[in-house]
Coordinates of N, CA, C and O in Angstrom, one line a residue:
A1 N -28.3 5.4 16.2 CA -28.6 4.5 15.0 C -29.9 3.7 15.3 O -30.1 3.3 16.3
S2 N -30.6 3.6 14.2 CA -31.8 2.8 14.3 C -31.5 1.4 14.4 O -30.4 0.9 14.1
E3 N -32.5 0.6 14.9 CA -32.2 -0.9 15.0 C -31.8 -1.5 13.7 O -30.9 -2.3 13.6
G4 N -32.5 -1.1 12.6 CA -32.2 -1.7 11.3 C -30.8 -1.3 10.8 O -30.1 -2.1 10.3
T5 N -30.4 0.0 11.0 CA -29.1 0.4 10.6 C -28.0 -0.3 11.4 O -27.0 -0.7 10.8
E6 N -28.3 -0.5 12.7 CA -27.3 -1.2 13.5 C -27.1 -2.6 13.1 O -26.0 -3.2 13.0
A7 N -28.2 -3.3 12.7 CA -28.1 -4.6 12.2 C -27.3 -4.7 10.9 O -26.5 -5.7 10.8
Y8 N -27.4 -3.8 10.0 CA -26.6 -3.8 8.8 C -25.1 -3.6 9.1 O -24.2 -4.2 8.6
Q9 N -24.9 -2.7 10.1 CA -23.5 -2.4 10.5 C -22.9 -3.6 11.1 O -21.7 -3.9 10.9
D10 N -23.7 -4.3 11.9 CA -23.2 -5.5 12.6 C -22.9 -6.6 11.5 O -21.9 -7.3 11.6
A11 N -23.8 -6.7 10.5 CA -23.6 -7.7 9.5 C -22.3 -7.4 8.7 O -21.6 -8.3 8.4
I12 N -22.1 -6.1 8.4 CA -20.8 -5.8 7.7 C -19.6 -6.2 8.5 O -18.7 -6.8 8.0
F13 N -19.7 -6.0 9.8 CA -18.6 -6.4 10.7 C -18.3 -7.9 10.6 O -17.2 -8.3 10.4
F14 N -19.4 -8.7 10.7 CA -19.2 -10.1 10.7 C -18.8 -10.7 9.3 O -18.0 -11.6 9.2
Y15 N -19.4 -10.1 8.3 CA -18.9 -10.5 6.9 C -17.5 -10.1 6.7 O -16.7 -10.9 6.1
Q16 N -17.0 -9.0 7.2 CA -15.6 -8.6 7.1 C -14.7 -9.6 7.8 O -13.7 -10.0 7.3
K17 N -15.2 -10.1 9.0 CA -14.4 -11.1 9.7 C -14.3 -12.4 8.9 O -13.3 -13.0 8.8
A18 N -15.4 -12.8 8.2 CA -15.4 -14.0 7.3 C -14.4 -13.8 6.2 O -13.6 -14.7 5.9
L19 N -14.3 -12.6 5.7 CA -13.3 -12.3 4.6 C -11.9 -12.4 5.1 O -11.0 -12.9 4.5
D20 N -11.7 -11.9 6.4 CA -10.4 -12.0 7.0 C -9.9 -13.4 7.1 O -8.7 -13.7 7.0
I21 N -10.8 -14.3 7.4 CA -10.5 -15.7 7.6 C -10.4 -16.5 6.3 O -9.4 -17.2 6.1
Q22 N -11.3 -16.3 5.4 CA -11.4 -17.1 4.2 C -10.8 -16.4 3.0 O -10.7 -17.0 1.9
G23 N -10.6 -15.1 3.0 CA -10.2 -14.4 1.8 C -11.3 -14.0 1.0 O -12.5 -14.0 1.4
G24 N -11.1 -13.6 -0.3 CA -12.1 -13.1 -1.2 C -13.2 -14.1 -1.5 O -12.9 -15.1 -2.3
I25 N -14.3 -14.0 -1.0 CA -15.5 -14.8 -1.3 C -16.5 -13.9 -1.9 O -17.0 -13.0 -1.3
A26 N -16.8 -14.2 -3.2 CA -17.8 -13.3 -3.9 C -19.1 -13.1 -3.2 O -19.6 -12.0 -3.1
D27 N -19.7 -14.2 -2.7 CA -21.0 -14.1 -2.0 C -20.9 -13.2 -0.8 O -21.8 -12.4 -0.6
V28 N -19.9 -13.3 0.0 CA -19.7 -12.4 1.1 C -19.6 -11.0 0.7 O -20.2 -10.1 1.3
L29 N -18.7 -10.7 -0.3 CA -18.6 -9.4 -0.8 C -19.9 -8.8 -1.3 O -20.2 -7.6 -1.1
N30 N -20.7 -9.7 -2.0 CA -22.0 -9.2 -2.5 C -22.9 -8.8 -1.3 O -23.6 -7.8 -1.4
R31 N -22.8 -9.6 -0.2 CA -23.7 -9.3 0.9 C -23.2 -8.0 1.6 O -24.0 -7.2 2.1
I32 N -21.9 -7.8 1.7 CA -21.4 -6.5 2.2 C -21.9 -5.4 1.4 O -22.3 -4.3 1.9
G33 N -21.8 -5.5 0.1 CA -22.3 -4.5 -0.8 C -23.8 -4.2 -0.6 O -24.2 -3.0 -0.6
E34 N -24.6 -5.2 -0.4 CA -26.0 -5.0 -0.2 C -26.2 -4.3 1.1 O -27.1 -3.4 1.2
C35 N -25.5 -4.6 2.2 CA -25.6 -3.9 3.4 C -25.3 -2.4 3.3 O -26.0 -1.5 3.8
W36 N -24.2 -2.1 2.6 CA -23.8 -0.7 2.4 C -24.9 0.0 1.6 O -25.2 1.2 1.9
L37 N -25.4 -0.6 0.6 CA -26.5 0.0 -0.2 C -27.7 0.3 0.7 O -28.2 1.4 0.6
R38 N -28.1 -0.6 1.5 CA -29.2 -0.4 2.4 C -28.9 0.7 3.5 O -29.8 1.3 4.0
L39 N -27.6 0.9 3.8 CA -27.2 2.0 4.7 C -27.1 3.3 4.0 O -26.8 4.3 4.6
G40 N -27.3 3.3 2.7 CA -27.3 4.5 1.9 C -25.9 4.9 1.4 O -25.7 6.0 0.9
D41 N -24.9 4.0 1.4 CA -23.6 4.3 0.9 C -23.3 3.5 -0.4 O -22.7 2.4 -0.3
S42 N -23.8 4.1 -1.5 CA -23.6 3.4 -2.7 C -22.2 3.3 -3.2 O -21.8 2.3 -3.8
D43 N -21.3 4.2 -2.8 CA -19.9 4.1 -3.1 C -19.3 2.9 -2.5 O -18.5 2.2 -3.1
A44 N -19.5 2.7 -1.2 CA -19.0 1.5 -0.5 C -19.6 0.2 -1.1 O -18.9 -0.8 -1.2
A45 N -20.8 0.3 -1.4 CA -21.5 -0.9 -2.1 C -20.8 -1.2 -3.4 O -20.4 -2.4 -3.6
L46 N -20.5 -0.2 -4.2 CA -19.9 -0.4 -5.5 C -18.5 -1.0 -5.3 O -18.0 -1.9 -6.0
R47 N -17.7 -0.5 -4.3 CA -16.4 -1.0 -4.0 C -16.4 -2.5 -3.7 O -15.6 -3.3 -4.2
A48 N -17.4 -2.9 -2.8 CA -17.5 -4.3 -2.4 C -17.8 -5.1 -3.7 O -17.3 -6.2 -3.9
W49 N -18.8 -4.6 -4.5 CA -19.2 -5.4 -5.6 C -18.1 -5.5 -6.7 O -17.9 -6.5 -7.4
E50 N -17.3 -4.5 -6.8 CA -16.1 -4.5 -7.8 C -15.1 -5.6 -7.3 O -14.6 -6.3 -8.1
K51 N -14.9 -5.7 -6.0 CA -14.0 -6.7 -5.5 C -14.6 -8.1 -5.7 O -13.9 -9.0 -6.1
S52 N -15.9 -8.2 -5.6 CA -16.6 -9.5 -5.9 C -16.4 -9.9 -7.3 O -16.1 -11.1 -7.6
L53 N -16.5 -8.9 -8.2 CA -16.3 -9.2 -9.7 C -14.9 -9.6 -10.0 O -14.6 -10.4 -10.9
A54 N -13.9 -9.1 -9.2 CA -12.5 -9.5 -9.4 C -12.3 -10.9 -9.0 O -11.5 -11.6 -9.6
V55 N -13.1 -11.4 -8.0 CA -13.0 -12.8 -7.5 C -13.7 -13.7 -8.5 O -13.3 -14.7 -8.8
N56 N -14.9 -13.3 -8.9 CA -15.8 -14.1 -9.8 C -16.4 -13.1 -10.9 O -17.4 -12.5 -10.6
P57 N -15.7 -13.0 -12.0 CA -16.2 -12.1 -13.0 C -17.5 -12.6 -13.7 O -18.2 -11.8 -14.4
N58 N -18.0 -13.8 -13.5 CA -19.1 -14.4 -14.1 C -20.4 -14.1 -13.3 O -21.1 -15.0 -13.0
Q59 N -20.7 -12.8 -13.1 CA -21.9 -12.4 -12.3 C -22.6 -11.3 -13.1 O -22.5 -10.1 -12.8
E60 N -23.3 -11.7 -14.1 CA -23.9 -10.8 -15.0 C -25.0 -9.9 -14.3 O -25.1 -8.7 -14.6
A61 N -25.8 -10.5 -13.4 CA -26.8 -9.8 -12.7 C -26.1 -8.7 -11.8 O -26.6 -7.5 -11.8
L62 N -25.0 -9.0 -11.3 CA -24.3 -8.0 -10.5 C -23.7 -6.9 -11.3 O -23.8 -5.7 -11.0
R63 N -23.2 -7.2 -12.5 CA -22.7 -6.2 -13.4 C -23.9 -5.3 -13.8 O -23.7 -4.0 -13.9
A64 N -25.1 -5.8 -14.1 CA -26.2 -5.0 -14.5 C -26.6 -4.1 -13.3 O -27.0 -2.9 -13.5
R65 N -26.6 -4.6 -12.1 CA -26.9 -3.8 -10.9 C -25.9 -2.6 -10.8 O -26.3 -1.5 -10.5
I66 N -24.7 -2.9 -10.9 CA -23.6 -1.9 -10.8 C -23.9 -0.8 -11.9 O -23.8 0.4 -11.6
K67 N -24.1 -1.2 -13.1 CA -24.4 -0.3 -14.2 C -25.6 0.6 -13.9 O -25.6 1.8 -14.1
A68 N -26.7 0.0 -13.4 CA -27.9 0.8 -13.1 C -27.6 1.8 -12.0 O -28.1 2.9 -12.1
I69 N -26.9 1.4 -11.0 CA -26.6 2.4 -9.9 C -25.7 3.5 -10.4 O -25.9 4.7 -10.1
R70 N -24.7 3.2 -11.2 CA -23.9 4.3 -11.8 C -24.7 5.2 -12.7 O -24.4 6.4 -12.8
E71 N -25.6 4.7 -13.4 CA -26.4 5.5 -14.4 C -27.4 6.4 -13.6 O -27.8 7.5 -14.1
K72 N -27.7 6.1 -12.4 CA -28.6 6.9 -11.6 C -27.9 8.2 -11.0 O -28.6 9.1 -10.6
R73 N -26.6 8.1 -11.1 CA -25.8 9.3 -10.5 C -25.9 10.5 -11.4 O -26.0 10.5 -12.5

């Protein structure tokens, strides 16, 4: 794995730990989604972002981003 890829994988691990401790935090879920997207896994990114919207549905920019990614498919 490249150094950048490894950093994103590490970040996902630590963000997941934060979720395990604190529960659903929209900002952490958004960051996990961003890491997955940068790793090239848009499905995992979308899953994280959908969970984020379940926690905080008032994220219009995130909704637009999800829509744009789905439309690219």
